[in-house]
mmCIF file of N, CA and C in Angstrom:
data_model
loop_
_atom_site.group_PDB
_atom_site.id
_atom_site.type_symbol
_atom_site.label_atom_id
_atom_site.label_comp_id
_atom_site.label_asym_id
_atom_site.label_seq_id
_atom_site.Cartn_x
_atom_site.Cartn_y
_atom_site.Cartn_z
ATOM 1 N N MET A 1 0.807 -1.402 0.239
ATOM 2 C CA MET A 1 -0.033 -0.297 -0.271
ATOM 3 C C MET A 1 1.006 1.118 -0.067
ATOM 4 N N HIS A 2 0.499 2.412 -0.923
ATOM 5 C CA HIS A 2 1.363 3.165 -1.528
ATOM 6 C C HIS A 2 1.556 4.131 0.594
ATOM 7 N N THR A 3 0.551 4.500 0.867
ATOM 8 C CA THR A 3 0.474 4.978 2.497
ATOM 9 C C THR A 3 1.627 4.757 3.481
ATOM 10 N N VAL A 4 2.128 3.014 2.878
ATOM 11 C CA VAL A 4 2.677 2.455 4.216
ATOM 12 C C VAL A 4 4.071 3.130 3.554
ATOM 13 N N ARG A 5 4.738 2.643 1.555
ATOM 14 C CA ARG A 5 5.820 3.413 1.191
ATOM 15 C C ARG A 5 6.383 4.855 1.615
ATOM 16 N N GLU A 6 5.147 5.676 2.078
ATOM 17 C CA GLU A 6 5.230 7.107 1.435
ATOM 18 C C GLU A 6 4.814 7.761 3.854
ATOM 19 N N LYS A 7 4.638 6.734 4.109
ATOM 20 C CA LYS A 7 4.955 7.326 5.337
ATOM 21 C C LYS A 7 5.055 7.940 6.119
ATOM 22 N N ALA A 8 6.455 8.035 6.074
ATOM 23 C CA ALA A 8 7.499 9.278 6.614
ATOM 24 C C ALA A 8 6.759 10.568 5.767
ATOM 25 N N GLN A 9 7.125 10.976 4.639
ATOM 26 C CA GLN A 9 5.924 11.939 3.973
ATOM 27 C C GLN A 9 4.507 12.548 4.569
ATOM 28 N N LEU A 10 3.867 10.983 3.959
ATOM 29 C CA LEU A 10 2.606 11.670 4.969
ATOM 30 C C LEU A 10 2.673 12.308 6.664
ATOM 31 N N LEU A 11 3.187 11.329 7.452
ATOM 32 C CA LEU A 11 3.070 12.203 9.166
ATOM 33 C C LEU A 11 3.615 12.813 9.706
ATOM 34 N N ALA A 12 4.738 13.688 8.175
ATOM 35 C CA ALA A 12 5.314 14.892 8.511
ATOM 36 C C ALA A 12 4.086 15.970 8.109
ATOM 37 N N ARG A 13 3.723 15.738 6.583
ATOM 38 C CA ARG A 13 2.253 16.247 6.277
ATOM 39 C C ARG A 13 1.376 16.614 8.095
ATOM 40 N N VAL A 14 0.976 15.317 8.080
ATOM 41 C CA VAL A 14 0.300 15.274 9.148
ATOM 42 C C VAL A 14 0.485 16.684 10.558
ATOM 43 N N ARG A 15 1.657 15.927 10.741
ATOM 44 C CA ARG A 15 2.114 16.493 11.699
ATOM 45 C C ARG A 15 2.581 18.541 11.341
ATOM 46 N N ARG A 16 2.678 18.617 10.473
ATOM 47 C CA ARG A 16 2.529 19.930 10.088
ATOM 48 C C ARG A 16 1.123 20.664 9.607
ATOM 49 N N ILE A 17 0.334 20.111 9.499
ATOM 50 C CA ILE A 17 -1.031 20.218 9.777
ATOM 51 C C ILE A 17 -1.706 20.575 11.433
ATOM 52 N N ARG A 18 -1.142 19.411 12.094
ATOM 53 C CA ARG A 18 -1.288 19.299 13.456
ATOM 54 C C ARG A 18 -0.836 21.154 14.225
ATOM 55 N N GLY A 19 0.712 21.248 13.423
ATOM 56 C CA GLY A 19 1.387 22.721 13.697
ATOM 57 C C GLY A 19 0.396 23.642 14.015
ATOM 58 N N GLN A 20 -0.282 24.002 12.206
ATOM 59 C CA GLN A 20 -1.117 24.542 12.354
ATOM 60 C C GLN A 20 -2.329 24.706 12.939
ATOM 61 N N MET A 21 -3.215 23.961 12.924
ATOM 62 C CA MET A 21 -4.393 23.729 14.096
ATOM 63 C C MET A 21 -4.191 24.311 15.546
ATOM 64 N N GLU A 22 -2.446 24.071 15.966
ATOM 65 C CA GLU A 22 -2.448 24.778 17.136
ATOM 66 C C GLU A 22 -1.897 26.150 17.515
ATOM 67 N N GLY A 23 -1.654 26.770 16.132
ATOM 68 C CA GLY A 23 -1.607 27.491 15.204
ATOM 69 C C GLY A 23 -2.884 29.175 15.561
ATOM 70 N N ILE A 24 -3.473 28.374 15.205
ATOM 71 C CA ILE A 24 -4.980 28.938 14.836
ATOM 72 C C ILE A 24 -5.639 28.577 16.213
ATOM 73 N N GLU A 25 -5.336 27.633 17.094
ATOM 74 C CA GLU A 25 -6.058 27.463 18.759
ATOM 75 C C GLU A 25 -5.050 29.090 19.282
ATOM 76 N N ARG A 26 -3.657 28.676 19.424
ATOM 77 C CA ARG A 26 -3.192 29.622 20.442
ATOM 78 C C ARG A 26 -3.941 31.386 19.772
ATOM 79 N N ALA A 27 -3.447 32.068 18.415
ATOM 80 C CA ALA A 27 -4.381 32.533 18.000
ATOM 81 C C ALA A 27 -5.931 33.200 18.590
ATOM 82 N N LEU A 28 -6.979 32.372 18.899
ATOM 83 C CA LEU A 28 -8.144 32.613 18.883
ATOM 84 C C LEU A 28 -8.069 32.740 20.688
ATOM 85 N N GLU A 29 -6.807 31.930 21.313
ATOM 86 C CA GLU A 29 -6.385 32.381 22.908
ATOM 87 C C GLU A 29 -6.191 33.965 23.124
ATOM 88 N N ALA A 30 -4.870 34.216 21.937
ATOM 89 C CA ALA A 30 -4.667 35.074 22.719
ATOM 90 C C ALA A 30 -5.462 36.002 21.686
ATOM 91 N N GLU A 31 -6.977 35.859 21.155
ATOM 92 C CA GLU A 31 -8.041 37.151 20.376
ATOM 93 C C GLU A 31 -6.886 37.964 19.670
ATOM 94 N N ALA A 32 -6.533 37.043 18.983
ATOM 95 C CA ALA A 32 -6.042 37.427 17.630
ATOM 96 C C ALA A 32 -7.064 37.468 16.829
ATOM 97 N N GLY A 33 -6.806 39.116 15.556
ATOM 98 C CA GLY A 33 -8.074 39.690 14.640
ATOM 99 C C GLY A 33 -8.435 38.304 13.708
ATOM 100 N N CYS A 34 -9.226 38.648 13.259
ATOM 101 C CA CYS A 34 -10.261 37.895 12.621
ATOM 102 C C CYS A 34 -9.570 37.281 11.080
ATOM 103 N N GLU A 35 -8.843 38.584 10.307
ATOM 104 C CA GLU A 35 -8.186 38.286 9.307
ATOM 105 C C GLU A 35 -6.979 37.343 8.957
ATOM 106 N N ALA A 36 -6.268 37.872 10.383
ATOM 107 C CA ALA A 36 -5.018 36.307 10.797
ATOM 108 C C ALA A 36 -5.497 35.492 11.102
ATOM 109 N N ILE A 37 -6.883 35.108 11.683
ATOM 110 C CA ILE A 37 -7.109 33.411 11.818
ATOM 111 C C ILE A 37 -7.897 33.041 10.809
ATOM 112 N N MET A 38 -8.589 34.217 9.709
ATOM 113 C CA MET A 38 -9.296 32.988 8.386
ATOM 114 C C MET A 38 -7.570 32.883 7.834
ATOM 115 N N HIS A 39 -6.354 33.637 7.864
ATOM 116 C CA HIS A 39 -5.452 32.973 7.126
ATOM 117 C C HIS A 39 -4.712 32.200 7.477
ATOM 118 N N GLN A 40 -4.812 31.827 8.971
ATOM 119 C CA GLN A 40 -4.718 30.829 9.331
ATOM 120 C C GLN A 40 -5.195 29.138 9.563
ATOM 121 N N ILE A 41 -6.349 29.627 8.594
ATOM 122 C CA ILE A 41 -7.574 28.628 8.597
ATOM 123 C C ILE A 41 -7.629 27.417 7.364
ATOM 124 N N ALA A 42 -7.296 29.594 6.431
ATOM 125 C CA ALA A 42 -7.236 28.882 5.049
ATOM 126 C C ALA A 42 -5.737 28.141 4.605
ATOM 127 N N GLY A 43 -4.507 28.335 5.126
ATOM 128 C CA GLY A 43 -3.874 27.263 5.487
ATOM 129 C C GLY A 43 -3.936 25.966 5.293
ATOM 130 N N VAL A 44 -4.926 25.754 6.739
ATOM 131 C CA VAL A 44 -4.801 24.829 6.957
ATOM 132 C C VAL A 44 -5.547 23.771 5.964
ATOM 133 N N ARG A 45 -6.863 24.649 5.302
ATOM 134 C CA ARG A 45 -7.645 23.590 4.520
ATOM 135 C C ARG A 45 -6.821 23.794 3.173
ATOM 136 N N GLY A 46 -5.530 24.171 2.575
ATOM 137 C CA GLY A 46 -4.961 24.255 1.739
ATOM 138 C C GLY A 46 -4.277 23.123 1.685
ATOM 139 N N ALA A 47 -3.787 22.816 3.344
ATOM 140 C CA ALA A 47 -2.524 21.747 3.374
ATOM 141 C C ALA A 47 -3.286 20.006 3.207
ATOM 142 N N LEU A 48 -4.574 20.405 3.758
ATOM 143 C CA LEU A 48 -4.781 19.046 3.732
ATOM 144 C C LEU A 48 -6.012 19.053 2.509
ATOM 145 N N ALA A 49 -6.210 20.303 1.764
ATOM 146 C CA ALA A 49 -6.448 19.539 0.144
ATOM 147 C C ALA A 49 -5.427 18.931 -0.746
ATOM 148 N N GLY A 50 -4.418 19.431 0.204
ATOM 149 C CA GLY A 50 -3.066 19.045 -0.673
ATOM 150 C C GLY A 50 -3.070 17.400 -0.361
ATOM 151 N N LEU A 51 -3.028 17.145 1.091
ATOM 152 C CA LEU A 51 -2.799 15.202 1.744
ATOM 153 C C LEU A 51 -3.991 15.416 0.963
ATOM 154 N N THR A 52 -4.868 15.583 1.065
ATOM 155 C CA THR A 52 -6.017 14.510 0.270
ATOM 156 C C THR A 52 -5.736 14.049 -1.335
ATOM 157 N N ALA A 53 -4.710 15.196 -1.884
ATOM 158 C CA ALA A 53 -5.231 15.370 -2.906
ATOM 159 C C ALA A 53 -3.858 13.978 -3.326
ATOM 160 N N GLU A 54 -3.070 14.298 -2.722
ATOM 161 C CA GLU A 54 -2.052 12.984 -2.833
ATOM 162 C C GLU A 54 -1.740 11.990 -2.436
ATOM 163 N N VAL A 55 -3.397 11.693 -1.296
ATOM 164 C CA VAL A 55 -3.202 10.038 -0.958
ATOM 165 C C VAL A 55 -3.919 9.172 -2.410
ATOM 166 N N VAL A 56 -4.705 10.389 -2.555
ATOM 167 C CA VAL A 56 -6.311 10.276 -3.684
ATOM 168 C C VAL A 56 -5.392 9.689 -4.812
ATOM 169 N N GLU A 57 -4.574 10.790 -5.606
ATOM 170 C CA GLU A 57 -3.848 10.403 -6.417
ATOM 171 C C GLU A 57 -2.922 9.134 -6.511
ATOM 172 N N ASP A 58 -2.327 8.576 -4.667
ATOM 173 C CA ASP A 58 -1.945 7.466 -4.753
ATOM 174 C C ASP A 58 -2.616 6.146 -5.029
ATOM 175 N N HIS A 59 -4.019 6.424 -4.931
ATOM 176 C CA HIS A 59 -4.747 5.098 -4.800
ATOM 177 C C HIS A 59 -5.179 4.641 -5.811
ATOM 178 N N ILE A 60 -5.579 6.293 -6.554
ATOM 179 C CA ILE A 60 -5.925 6.297 -7.789
ATOM 180 C C ILE A 60 -4.529 4.578 -8.950
ATOM 181 N N GLN A 61 -3.505 6.182 -8.631
ATOM 182 C CA GLN A 61 -1.969 5.068 -9.432
ATOM 183 C C GLN A 61 -2.262 3.617 -9.044
ATOM 184 N N THR A 62 -2.167 3.427 -7.702
ATOM 185 C CA THR A 62 -1.774 2.072 -7.202
ATOM 186 C C THR A 62 -3.446 0.911 -7.513
ATOM 187 N N HIS A 63 -4.507 1.319 -7.414
ATOM 188 C CA HIS A 63 -5.389 0.538 -7.362
ATOM 189 C C HIS A 63 -6.146 0.350 -8.512
ATOM 190 N N LEU A 64 -6.357 2.061 -9.183
ATOM 191 C CA LEU A 64 -7.083 2.134 -10.749
ATOM 192 C C LEU A 64 -6.380 1.962 -11.513
ATOM 193 N N VAL A 65 -4.854 2.341 -11.459
ATOM 194 C CA VAL A 65 -3.891 2.149 -13.450
ATOM 195 C C VAL A 65 -3.650 1.315 -13.566
ATOM 196 N N ASP A 66 -3.089 0.725 -12.422
ATOM 197 C CA ASP A 66 -1.704 -0.853 -12.145
ATOM 198 C C ASP A 66 -2.397 -1.831 -13.202
ATOM 199 N N ALA A 67 -2.433 -1.963 -14.649
ATOM 200 C CA ALA A 67 -3.478 -2.907 -15.579
ATOM 201 C C ALA A 67 -2.590 -4.883 -14.609
ATOM 202 N N GLU A 68 -0.974 -4.494 -14.320
ATOM 203 C CA GLU A 68 -0.924 -5.787 -14.309
ATOM 204 C C GLU A 68 -1.960 -6.342 -13.183
ATOM 205 N N LYS A 69 -1.997 -5.542 -11.922
ATOM 206 C CA LYS A 69 -2.262 -6.234 -10.604
ATOM 207 C C LYS A 69 -4.028 -6.181 -11.392
ATOM 208 N N HIS A 70 -4.663 -5.186 -11.730
ATOM 209 C CA HIS A 70 -5.795 -4.898 -12.063
ATOM 210 C C HIS A 70 -5.708 -4.996 -13.529
ATOM 211 N N PRO A 71 -6.377 -6.298 -13.923
ATOM 212 C CA PRO A 71 -6.756 -5.957 -15.387
ATOM 213 C C PRO A 71 -7.769 -5.732 -15.973
ATOM 214 N N GLY A 72 -7.940 -4.874 -16.662
ATOM 215 C CA GLY A 72 -8.656 -3.504 -17.312
ATOM 216 C C GLY A 72 -8.864 -2.450 -16.755
ATOM 217 N N ALA A 73 -8.001 -2.043 -15.333
ATOM 218 C CA ALA A 73 -7.353 -1.212 -14.770
ATOM 219 C C ALA A 73 -8.492 0.283 -16.487
ATOM 220 N N LEU A 74 -8.377 1.278 -15.222
ATOM 221 C CA LEU A 74 -8.473 2.294 -15.651
ATOM 222 C C LEU A 74 -6.931 2.864 -16.122
ATOM 223 N N ASP A 75 -7.210 3.343 -17.704
ATOM 224 C CA ASP A 75 -5.409 3.901 -18.405
ATOM 225 C C ASP A 75 -4.995 5.023 -18.048
ATOM 226 N N GLN A 76 -3.978 5.708 -18.215
ATOM 227 C CA GLN A 76 -3.484 6.483 -17.347
ATOM 228 C C GLN A 76 -3.807 8.015 -17.272
ATOM 229 N N GLU A 77 -4.498 8.448 -19.110
ATOM 230 C CA GLU A 77 -5.032 8.893 -19.159
ATOM 231 C C GLU A 77 -5.948 9.802 -18.706
ATOM 232 N N ALA A 78 -6.823 8.135 -18.551
ATOM 233 C CA ALA A 78 -8.066 8.917 -17.508
ATOM 234 C C ALA A 78 -7.901 9.290 -16.268
ATOM 235 N N ALA A 79 -7.068 8.261 -16.019
ATOM 236 C CA ALA A 79 -6.420 9.044 -14.328
ATOM 237 C C ALA A 79 -5.885 10.183 -14.440
ATOM 238 N N ALA A 80 -5.341 10.741 -15.202
ATOM 239 C CA ALA A 80 -4.880 12.325 -14.915
ATOM 240 C C ALA A 80 -6.024 12.757 -15.243
ATOM 241 N N ALA A 81 -7.171 12.617 -16.151
ATOM 242 C CA ALA A 81 -8.336 13.630 -16.053
ATOM 243 C C ALA A 81 -9.030 13.292 -14.583
ATOM 244 N N LEU A 82 -8.885 12.033 -14.341
ATOM 245 C CA LEU A 82 -10.068 12.263 -12.514
ATOM 246 C C LEU A 82 -8.934 12.840 -12.161
ATOM 247 N N MET A 83 -7.602 13.351 -11.622
ATOM 248 C CA MET A 83 -7.171 13.747 -10.549
ATOM 249 C C MET A 83 -6.975 14.810 -10.850
ATOM 250 N N ALA A 84 -7.281 15.724 -12.440
ATOM 251 C CA ALA A 84 -7.168 17.268 -12.173
ATOM 252 C C ALA A 84 -9.001 17.441 -12.411
ATOM 253 N N VAL A 85 -9.756 16.589 -11.921
ATOM 254 C CA VAL A 85 -11.349 16.965 -11.396
ATOM 255 C C VAL A 85 -11.103 17.289 -9.874
ATOM 256 N N ILE A 86 -10.320 16.278 -9.449
ATOM 257 C CA ILE A 86 -10.511 16.052 -7.822
ATOM 258 C C ILE A 86 -9.843 17.213 -7.271
ATOM 259 N N ARG A 87 -8.593 17.880 -8.115
ATOM 260 C CA ARG A 87 -7.271 18.837 -7.977
ATOM 261 C C ARG A 87 -8.368 19.782 -7.692
ATOM 262 N N THR A 88 -9.104 20.238 -8.932
ATOM 263 C CA THR A 88 -9.817 20.913 -8.496
ATOM 264 C C THR A 88 -10.952 21.425 -7.896
ATOM 265 N N TYR A 89 -11.346 19.927 -7.785
ATOM 266 C CA TYR A 89 -12.816 20.184 -6.179
ATOM 267 C C TYR A 89 -12.461 20.799 -5.033
ATOM 268 N N LEU A 90 -10.970 19.947 -4.783
ATOM 269 C CA LEU A 90 -10.039 20.429 -3.740
ATOM 270 C C LEU A 90 -9.717 21.511 -3.538
ATOM 271 N N LYS A 91 -9.595 22.401 -4.737
ATOM 272 C CA LYS A 91 -9.226 23.798 -4.077
ATOM 273 C C LYS A 91 -10.240 24.500 -3.134
#
């Protein structure tokens, strides 16, 4: 499974996101301005979307495109088109 191969990288991303969330918590506790908090929230949202896109893309490449493991699987072109739609949706 790709999540096992990429475990260290995925965990690093999750830890950065956790740090961003803790930053939002600190900002709220410190009564920071709304604009600053909204920027931090947007950053977390973008980071989560990026993480989601990476996991989904790896899933598609591993489980839907690998014709050797999955005869009749999607072709590379179809997978790329699907990922483009997913990336647009996650923005």
